[in-house]
Short mmCIF file of C-alpha atoms and ligand atoms in Angstrom, two decimals:
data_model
loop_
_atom_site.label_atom_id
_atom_site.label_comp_id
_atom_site.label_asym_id
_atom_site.label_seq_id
_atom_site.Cartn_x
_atom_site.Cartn_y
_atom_site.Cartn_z
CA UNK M 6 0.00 0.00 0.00
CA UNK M 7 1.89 3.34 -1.17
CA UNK M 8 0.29 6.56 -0.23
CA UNK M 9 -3.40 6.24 0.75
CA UNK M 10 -6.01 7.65 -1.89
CA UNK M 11 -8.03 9.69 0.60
CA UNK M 12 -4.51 10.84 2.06
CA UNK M 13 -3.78 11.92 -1.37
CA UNK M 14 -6.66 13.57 -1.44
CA UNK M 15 -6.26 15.36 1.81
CA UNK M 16 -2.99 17.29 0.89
CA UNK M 17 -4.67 20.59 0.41
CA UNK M 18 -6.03 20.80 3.29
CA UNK M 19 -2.96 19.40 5.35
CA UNK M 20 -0.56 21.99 3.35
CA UNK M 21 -3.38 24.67 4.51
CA UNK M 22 -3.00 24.15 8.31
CA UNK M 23 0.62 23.57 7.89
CA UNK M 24 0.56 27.13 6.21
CA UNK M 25 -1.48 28.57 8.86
CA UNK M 26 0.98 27.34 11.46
CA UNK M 27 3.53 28.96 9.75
CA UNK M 28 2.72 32.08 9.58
CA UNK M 29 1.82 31.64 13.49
CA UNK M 30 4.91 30.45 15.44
CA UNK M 31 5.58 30.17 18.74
CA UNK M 32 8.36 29.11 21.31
CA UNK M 33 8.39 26.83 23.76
CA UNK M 34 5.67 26.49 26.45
CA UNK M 35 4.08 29.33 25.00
CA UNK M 36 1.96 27.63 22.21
CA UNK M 37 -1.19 28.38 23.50
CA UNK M 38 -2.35 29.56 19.72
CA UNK M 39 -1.12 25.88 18.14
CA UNK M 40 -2.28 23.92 21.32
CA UNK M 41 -5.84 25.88 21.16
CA UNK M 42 -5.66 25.21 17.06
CA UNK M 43 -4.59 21.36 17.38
CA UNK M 44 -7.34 20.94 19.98
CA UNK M 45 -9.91 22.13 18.07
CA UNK M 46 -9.01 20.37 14.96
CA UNK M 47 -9.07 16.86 16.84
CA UNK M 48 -12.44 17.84 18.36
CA UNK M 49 -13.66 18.37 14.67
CA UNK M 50 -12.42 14.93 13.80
CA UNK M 51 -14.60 13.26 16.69
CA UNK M 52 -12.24 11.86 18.57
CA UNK M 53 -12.84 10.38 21.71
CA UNK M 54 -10.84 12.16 23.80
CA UNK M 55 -9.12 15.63 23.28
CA UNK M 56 -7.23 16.51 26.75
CA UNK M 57 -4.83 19.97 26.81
CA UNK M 58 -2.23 20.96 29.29
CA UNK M 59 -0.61 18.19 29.81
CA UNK M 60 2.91 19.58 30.40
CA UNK M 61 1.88 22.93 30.07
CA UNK M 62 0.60 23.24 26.84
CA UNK M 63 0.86 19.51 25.46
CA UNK M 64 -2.15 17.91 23.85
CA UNK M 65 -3.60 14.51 23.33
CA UNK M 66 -6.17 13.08 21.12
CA UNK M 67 -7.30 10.18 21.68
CA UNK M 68 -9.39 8.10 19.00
CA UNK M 69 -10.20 4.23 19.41
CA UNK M 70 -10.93 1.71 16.48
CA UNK M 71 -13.68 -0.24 15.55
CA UNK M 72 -12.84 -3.22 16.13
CA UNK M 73 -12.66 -3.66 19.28
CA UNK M 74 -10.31 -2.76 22.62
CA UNK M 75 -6.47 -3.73 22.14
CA UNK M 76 -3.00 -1.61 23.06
CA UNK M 77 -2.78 2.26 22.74
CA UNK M 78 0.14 3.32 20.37
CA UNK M 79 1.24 6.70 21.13
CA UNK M 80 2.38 9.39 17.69
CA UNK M 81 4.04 12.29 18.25
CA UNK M 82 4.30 15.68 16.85
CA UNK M 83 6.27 18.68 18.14
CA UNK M 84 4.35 22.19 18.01
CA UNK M 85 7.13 25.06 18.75
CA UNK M 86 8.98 27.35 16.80
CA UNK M 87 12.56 28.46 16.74
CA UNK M 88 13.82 32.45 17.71
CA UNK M 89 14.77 32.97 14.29
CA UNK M 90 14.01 35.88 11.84
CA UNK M 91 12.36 34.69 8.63
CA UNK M 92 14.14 34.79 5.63
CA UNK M 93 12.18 32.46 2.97
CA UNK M 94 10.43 34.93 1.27
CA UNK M 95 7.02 32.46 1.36
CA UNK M 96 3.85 34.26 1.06
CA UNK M 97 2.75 32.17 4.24
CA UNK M 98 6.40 33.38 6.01
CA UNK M 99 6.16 33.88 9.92
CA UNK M 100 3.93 37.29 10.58
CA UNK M 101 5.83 37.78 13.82
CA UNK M 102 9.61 38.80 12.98
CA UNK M 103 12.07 37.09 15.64
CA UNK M 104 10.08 34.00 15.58
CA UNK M 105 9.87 31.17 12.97
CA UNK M 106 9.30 27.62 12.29
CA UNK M 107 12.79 26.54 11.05
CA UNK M 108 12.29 23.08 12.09
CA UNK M 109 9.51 21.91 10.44
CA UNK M 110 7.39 21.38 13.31
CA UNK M 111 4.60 22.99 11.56
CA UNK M 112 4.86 20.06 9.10
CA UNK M 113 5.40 17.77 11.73
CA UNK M 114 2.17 19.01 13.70
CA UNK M 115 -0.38 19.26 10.28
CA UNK M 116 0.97 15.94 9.06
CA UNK M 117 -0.11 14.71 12.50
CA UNK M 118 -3.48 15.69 12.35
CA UNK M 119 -4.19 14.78 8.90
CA UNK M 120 -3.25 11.58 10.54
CA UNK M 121 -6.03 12.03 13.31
CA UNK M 122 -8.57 13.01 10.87
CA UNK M 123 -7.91 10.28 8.49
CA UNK M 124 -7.96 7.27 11.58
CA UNK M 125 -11.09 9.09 13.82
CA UNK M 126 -12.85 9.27 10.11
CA UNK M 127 -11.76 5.43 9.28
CA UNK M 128 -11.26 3.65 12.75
CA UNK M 129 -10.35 0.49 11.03
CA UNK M 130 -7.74 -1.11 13.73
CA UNK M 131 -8.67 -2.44 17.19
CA UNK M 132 -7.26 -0.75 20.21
CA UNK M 133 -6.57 3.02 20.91
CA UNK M 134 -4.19 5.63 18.71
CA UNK M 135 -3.08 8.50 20.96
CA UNK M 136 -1.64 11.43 19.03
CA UNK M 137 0.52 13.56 21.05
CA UNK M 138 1.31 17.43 20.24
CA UNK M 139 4.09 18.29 22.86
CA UNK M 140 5.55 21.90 23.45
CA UNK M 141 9.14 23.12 23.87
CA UNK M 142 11.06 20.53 22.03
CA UNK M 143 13.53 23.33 21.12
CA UNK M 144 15.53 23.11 24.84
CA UNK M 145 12.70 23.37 26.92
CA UNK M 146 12.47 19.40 27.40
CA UNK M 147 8.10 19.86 26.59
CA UNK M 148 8.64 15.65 26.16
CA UNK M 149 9.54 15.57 29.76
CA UNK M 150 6.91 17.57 30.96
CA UNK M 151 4.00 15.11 29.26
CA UNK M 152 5.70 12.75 30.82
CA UNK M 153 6.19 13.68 34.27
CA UNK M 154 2.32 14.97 33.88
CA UNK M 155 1.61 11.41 33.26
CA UNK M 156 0.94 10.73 29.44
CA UNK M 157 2.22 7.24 29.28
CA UNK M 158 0.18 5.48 32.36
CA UNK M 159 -2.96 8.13 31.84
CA UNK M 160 -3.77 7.29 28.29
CA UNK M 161 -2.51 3.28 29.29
CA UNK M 162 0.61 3.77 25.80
CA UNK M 163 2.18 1.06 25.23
CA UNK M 164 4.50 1.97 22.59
CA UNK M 165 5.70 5.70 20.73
CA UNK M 166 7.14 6.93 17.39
CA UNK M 167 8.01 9.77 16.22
CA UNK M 168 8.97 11.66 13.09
CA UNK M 169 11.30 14.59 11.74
CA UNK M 170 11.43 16.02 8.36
CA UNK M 171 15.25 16.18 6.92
CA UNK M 172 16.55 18.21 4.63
CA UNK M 173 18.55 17.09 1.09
CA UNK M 174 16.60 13.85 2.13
CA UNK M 175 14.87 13.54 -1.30
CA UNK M 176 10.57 13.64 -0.71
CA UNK M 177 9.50 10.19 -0.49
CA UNK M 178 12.49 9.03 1.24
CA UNK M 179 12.70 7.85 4.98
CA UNK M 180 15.65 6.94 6.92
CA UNK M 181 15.98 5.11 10.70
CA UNK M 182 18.65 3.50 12.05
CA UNK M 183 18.92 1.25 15.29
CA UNK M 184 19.90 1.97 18.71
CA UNK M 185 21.22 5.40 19.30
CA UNK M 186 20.43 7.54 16.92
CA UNK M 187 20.39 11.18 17.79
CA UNK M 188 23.11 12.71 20.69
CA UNK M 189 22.85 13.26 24.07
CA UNK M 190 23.24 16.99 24.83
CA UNK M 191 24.75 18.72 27.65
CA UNK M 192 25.56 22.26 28.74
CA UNK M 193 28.92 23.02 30.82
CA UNK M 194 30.21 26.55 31.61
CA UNK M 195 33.49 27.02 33.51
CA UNK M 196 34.05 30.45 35.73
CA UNK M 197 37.81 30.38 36.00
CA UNK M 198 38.83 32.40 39.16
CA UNK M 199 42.14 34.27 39.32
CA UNK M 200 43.42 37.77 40.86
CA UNK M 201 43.43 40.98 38.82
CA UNK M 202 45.97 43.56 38.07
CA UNK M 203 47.42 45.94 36.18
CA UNK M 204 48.46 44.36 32.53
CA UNK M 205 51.34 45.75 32.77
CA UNK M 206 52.26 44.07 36.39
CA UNK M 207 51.27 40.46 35.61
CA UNK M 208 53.77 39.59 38.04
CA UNK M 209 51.06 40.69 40.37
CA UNK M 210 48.11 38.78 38.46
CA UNK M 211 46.87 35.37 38.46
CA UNK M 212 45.78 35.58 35.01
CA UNK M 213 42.31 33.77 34.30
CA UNK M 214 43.17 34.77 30.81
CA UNK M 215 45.93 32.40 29.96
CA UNK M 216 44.32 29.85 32.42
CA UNK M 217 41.28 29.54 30.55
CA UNK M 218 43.20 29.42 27.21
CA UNK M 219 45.16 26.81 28.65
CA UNK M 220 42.01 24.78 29.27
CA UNK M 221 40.13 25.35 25.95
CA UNK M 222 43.17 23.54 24.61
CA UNK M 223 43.53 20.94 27.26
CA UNK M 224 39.78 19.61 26.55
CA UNK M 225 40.62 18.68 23.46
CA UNK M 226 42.72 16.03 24.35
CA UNK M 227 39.55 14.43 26.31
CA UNK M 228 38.14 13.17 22.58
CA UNK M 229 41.29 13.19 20.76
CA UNK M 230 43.51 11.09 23.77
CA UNK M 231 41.41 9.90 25.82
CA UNK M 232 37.79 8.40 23.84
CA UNK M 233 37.54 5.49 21.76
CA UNK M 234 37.85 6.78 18.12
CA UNK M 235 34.86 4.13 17.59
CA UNK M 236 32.50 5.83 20.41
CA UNK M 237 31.56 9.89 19.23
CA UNK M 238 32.02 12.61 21.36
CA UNK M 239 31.75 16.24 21.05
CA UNK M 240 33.21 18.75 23.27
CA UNK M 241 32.88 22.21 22.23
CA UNK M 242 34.02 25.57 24.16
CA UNK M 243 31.63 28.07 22.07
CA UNK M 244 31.86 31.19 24.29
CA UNK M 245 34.69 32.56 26.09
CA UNK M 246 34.12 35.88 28.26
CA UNK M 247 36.64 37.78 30.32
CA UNK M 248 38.14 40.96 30.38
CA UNK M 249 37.21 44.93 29.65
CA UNK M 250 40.19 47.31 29.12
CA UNK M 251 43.31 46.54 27.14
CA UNK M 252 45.44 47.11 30.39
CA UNK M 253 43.88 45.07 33.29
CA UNK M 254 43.98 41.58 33.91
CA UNK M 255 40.60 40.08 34.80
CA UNK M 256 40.07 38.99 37.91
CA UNK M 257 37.95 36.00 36.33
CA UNK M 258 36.90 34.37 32.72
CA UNK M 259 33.86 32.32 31.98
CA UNK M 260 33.60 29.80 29.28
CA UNK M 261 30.70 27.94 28.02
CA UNK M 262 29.77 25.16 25.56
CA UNK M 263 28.23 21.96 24.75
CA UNK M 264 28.91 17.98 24.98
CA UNK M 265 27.25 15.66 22.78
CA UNK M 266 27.73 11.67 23.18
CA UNK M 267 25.97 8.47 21.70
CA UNK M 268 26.26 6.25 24.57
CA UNK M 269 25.94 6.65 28.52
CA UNK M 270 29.23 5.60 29.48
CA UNK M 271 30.74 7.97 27.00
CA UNK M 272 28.28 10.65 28.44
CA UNK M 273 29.67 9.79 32.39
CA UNK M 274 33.25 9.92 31.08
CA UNK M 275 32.79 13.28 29.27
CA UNK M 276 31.25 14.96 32.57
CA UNK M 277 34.00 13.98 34.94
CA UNK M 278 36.61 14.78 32.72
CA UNK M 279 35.55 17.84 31.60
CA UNK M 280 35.80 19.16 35.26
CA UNK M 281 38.49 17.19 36.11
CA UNK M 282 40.92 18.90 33.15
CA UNK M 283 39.47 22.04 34.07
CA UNK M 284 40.28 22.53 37.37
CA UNK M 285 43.58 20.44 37.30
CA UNK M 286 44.57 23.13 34.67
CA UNK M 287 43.58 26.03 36.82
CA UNK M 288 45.56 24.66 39.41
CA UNK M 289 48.32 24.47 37.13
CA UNK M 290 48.19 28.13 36.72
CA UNK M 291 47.27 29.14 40.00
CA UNK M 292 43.81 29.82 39.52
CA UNK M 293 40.57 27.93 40.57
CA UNK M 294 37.86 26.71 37.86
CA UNK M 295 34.11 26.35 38.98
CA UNK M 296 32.68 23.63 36.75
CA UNK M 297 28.80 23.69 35.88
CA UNK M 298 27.46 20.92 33.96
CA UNK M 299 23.90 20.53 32.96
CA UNK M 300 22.63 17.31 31.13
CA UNK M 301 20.24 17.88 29.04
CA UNK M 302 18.29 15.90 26.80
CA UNK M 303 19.83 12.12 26.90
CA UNK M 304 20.44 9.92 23.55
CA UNK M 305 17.46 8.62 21.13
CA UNK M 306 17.94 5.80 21.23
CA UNK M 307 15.41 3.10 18.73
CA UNK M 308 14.52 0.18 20.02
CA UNK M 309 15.11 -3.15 17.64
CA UNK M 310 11.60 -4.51 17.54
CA UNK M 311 9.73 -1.55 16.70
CA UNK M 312 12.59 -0.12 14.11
CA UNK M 313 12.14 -3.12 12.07
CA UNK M 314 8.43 -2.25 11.99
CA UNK M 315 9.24 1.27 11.32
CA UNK M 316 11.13 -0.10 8.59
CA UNK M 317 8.45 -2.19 7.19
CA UNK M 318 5.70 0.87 7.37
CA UNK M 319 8.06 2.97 5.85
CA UNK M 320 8.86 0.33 2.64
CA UNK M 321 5.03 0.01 1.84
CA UNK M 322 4.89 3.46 1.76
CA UNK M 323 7.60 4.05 -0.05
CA UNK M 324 9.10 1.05 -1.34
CA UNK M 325 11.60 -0.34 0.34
CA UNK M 326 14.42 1.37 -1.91
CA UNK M 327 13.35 4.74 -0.22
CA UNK M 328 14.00 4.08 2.58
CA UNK M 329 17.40 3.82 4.11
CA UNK M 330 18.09 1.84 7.55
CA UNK M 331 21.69 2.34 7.82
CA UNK M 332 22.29 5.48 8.30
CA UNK M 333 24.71 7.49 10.57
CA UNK M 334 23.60 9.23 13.70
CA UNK M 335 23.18 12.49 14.04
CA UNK M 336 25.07 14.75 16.87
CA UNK M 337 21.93 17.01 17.13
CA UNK M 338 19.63 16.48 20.08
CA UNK M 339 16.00 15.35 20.47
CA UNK M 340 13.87 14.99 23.92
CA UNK M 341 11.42 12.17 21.87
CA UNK M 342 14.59 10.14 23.59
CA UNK M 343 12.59 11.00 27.12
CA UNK M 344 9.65 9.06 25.40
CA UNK M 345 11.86 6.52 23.94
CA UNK M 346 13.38 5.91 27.72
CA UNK M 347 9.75 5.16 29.12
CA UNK M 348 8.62 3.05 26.51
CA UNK M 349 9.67 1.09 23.39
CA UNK M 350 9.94 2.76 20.02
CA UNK M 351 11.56 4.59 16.92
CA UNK M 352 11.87 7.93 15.34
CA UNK M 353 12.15 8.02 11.78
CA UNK M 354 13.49 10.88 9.25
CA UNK M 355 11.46 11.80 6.12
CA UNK M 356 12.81 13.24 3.32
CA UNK M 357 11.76 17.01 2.97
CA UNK M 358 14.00 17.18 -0.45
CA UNK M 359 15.34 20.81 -1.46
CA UNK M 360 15.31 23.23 1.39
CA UNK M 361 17.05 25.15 3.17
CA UNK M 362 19.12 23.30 6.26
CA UNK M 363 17.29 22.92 9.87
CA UNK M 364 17.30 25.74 11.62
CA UNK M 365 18.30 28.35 8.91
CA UNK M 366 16.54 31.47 8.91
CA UNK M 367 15.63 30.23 4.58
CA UNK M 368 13.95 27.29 6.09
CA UNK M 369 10.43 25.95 5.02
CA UNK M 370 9.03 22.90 5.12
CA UNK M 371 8.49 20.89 1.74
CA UNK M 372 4.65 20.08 1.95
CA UNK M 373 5.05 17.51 -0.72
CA UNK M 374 6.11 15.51 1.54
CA UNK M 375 3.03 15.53 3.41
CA UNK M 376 1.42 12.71 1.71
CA UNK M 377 4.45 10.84 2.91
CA UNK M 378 4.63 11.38 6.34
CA UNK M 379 0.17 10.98 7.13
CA UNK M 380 0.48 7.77 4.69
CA UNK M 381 3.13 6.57 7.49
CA UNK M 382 1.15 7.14 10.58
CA UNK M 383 -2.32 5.81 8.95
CA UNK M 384 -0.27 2.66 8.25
CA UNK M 385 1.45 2.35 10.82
CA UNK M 386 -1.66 2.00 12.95
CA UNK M 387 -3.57 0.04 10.90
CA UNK M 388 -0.74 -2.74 10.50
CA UNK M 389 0.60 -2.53 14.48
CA UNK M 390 -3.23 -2.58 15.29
CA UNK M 391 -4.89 -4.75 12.97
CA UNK M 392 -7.94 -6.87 14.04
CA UNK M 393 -5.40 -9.86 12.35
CA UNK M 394 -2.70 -9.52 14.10
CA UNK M 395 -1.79 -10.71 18.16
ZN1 ZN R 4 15.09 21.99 15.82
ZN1 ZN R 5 12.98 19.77 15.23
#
């Protein structure tokens, strides 16, 4: 089965919300306009359930088959924007200049409800689909907040997926890979603490200056020295701050930046190394470093069972040419991987062909592939809930 007729047939009107959103962004929590706009759209559709504010400004639609009680399946859609000014030129560009939808989550979120509306309108599985719209999935961990409001045990899911568009990805394409698949992303900043002085007197400093260049260069060595060349790690010092006036040492330096890791262990290593080397160098120079590291989202990670089914959704769809299962990961970040940790599933990439890269200001999302990505989620229900099968 490659993309449904009456999905076919419902690409106008998918492209048209998607449009809508658009123009509309907002950030984080504060998608009150999508959330109110999802929620009414799922109401229209008849499904059984339609709850808001879970984690914040989350929603859930719930909409049970015909045939009969079985498992929930939980799909998920991300709703925010990015703080990004506009650049596409689209005659349905953001209308609110600092704030855009550079991810595609406007896709993400119409795709998802032409989804809804296609399954309340059809209903032909057994069990429960819950479609999830979650907020802040640009750094403000929305996933989490579902979570911890209870979306897995309240709506009884048993398993999740979820989707993202990707760029140069040609339309009709998909591509998954098992086990971890996107990074684990963490936040350090180091205050480096010395003694100021006169720049002429260093004699009389303890310069945080060359301390903290000292330690921008000594991280390095914790992935190029110390990691297995096999296991990926990033560790990037992307700010440095410290210092006014061209003659006076600073009495302290601050440095921030990001680590990104595929697996756990690599993630533990990273954390106490990155202080360690940081402070041992300070030491080195007479100065003191305060070390503040933040983990934030953890790796996505796909679990085997339901890849393989990804897989096989994805190759009816598209035939399984299109759809690529071996590709690499990707050291961006993703909090689905909070829904991933609670219960099985995968995340899949569909191809959104020519555009601009995630997160550029150029960015829109390709609506051809729309037929793609609701064709995905009607099968995917239909075949993981089908009256035939368990
Ligand atoms: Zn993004
Ligand atoms: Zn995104």
């Amino acid at each position: 089965m490659p993309v449904i007729n009456r999905v076919a047939e419902m690409q106008d009107q998918v492209a048209e919300w998607r449009r809508h959103l658009h123009q509309n962004p907002e950030l984080l929590y504060d998608v009150h306009e999508t959330s109110k706009f999802v929620a009414e759209k799922l109401r229209s559709f008849g499904c059984d359930i339609v709850e808001t504010g879970i984690g914040k400004t989350g929603v859930v639609g719930i909409i049970k088959g015909s045939q009969g009680d079985g498992p929930v399946i939980g799909f998920r859609a991300d709703m925010d924007a990015l703080p990004i000014f506009e650049t596409s030129g689209k005659a349905w560009a953001s209308r609110t200049p600092g704030k855009a939808h550079s991810c595609g989550h406007d896709g993400h979120t119409a795709m998802l409800l032409g989804a809804a509306q296609y399954l309340a309108e059809t209903r032909n599985f057994k069990g429960s689909v819950a479609v999830i719209f979650q907020p802040a999935e640009e750094g403000g961990a929305g996933a989490l907040a579902m979570i911890n409001d209870g979306l897995m045990e309240k709506f009884g899911i048993r398993q999740v997926y979820g989707m993202h568009n990707e760029p140069r990805l040609p339309v009709g394409n998909f591509a998954i890979r098992k086990g971890s698949t996107m990074a684990a992303a963490d936040t350090f900043e180091i205050t480096i603490h010395g003694r100021g002085s006169h720049a002429a007197q260093p004699h009389l400093s303890i310069d945080p200056i060359l301390a903290a260049s000292h330690i921008v260069v000594a991280l390095q060595s914790i992935v190029s020295r110390e990691t297995d060349p096999l296991k990926s790690l990033v560790v990037t010092v992307a700010s440095i701050h410290g210092g006014e006036a061209n003659n006076v040492i600073p009495a302290f330096v601050k440095l921030g930046g990001t680590v990104r890791t595929l697996l756990p262990e690599t993630r533990d290593f990273a954390e106490k190394r990155l202080a360690e080397v940081a402070q041992s160098t300070a030491i080195a120079h007479g100065a003191t470093a305060e070390v503040a590291y933040r983990r934030g989202y953890p790796v996505t990670f796909n679990h085997d069972g339901e890849t393989d089914f990804a897989v096989e959704i994805a190759s009816r769809v598209a035939g399984p040419k299109a759809v690529a299962t071996d590709v690499p990961p990707h050291m961006g970040a993703e909090d689905f991987s909070y829904m991933l940790e609670k219960r099985p599933g995968a995340f899949i990439f569909i191809g959104n062909g020519d555009t601009a890269s995630l997160h550029n200001a150029a960015y829109d999302f390709n609506d051809e592939a729309i037929p793609y990505g609701v064709s995905y989620w009607v099968t995917l229900a239909e075949t993981a809930l089908s009256a035939q099968a368990a």
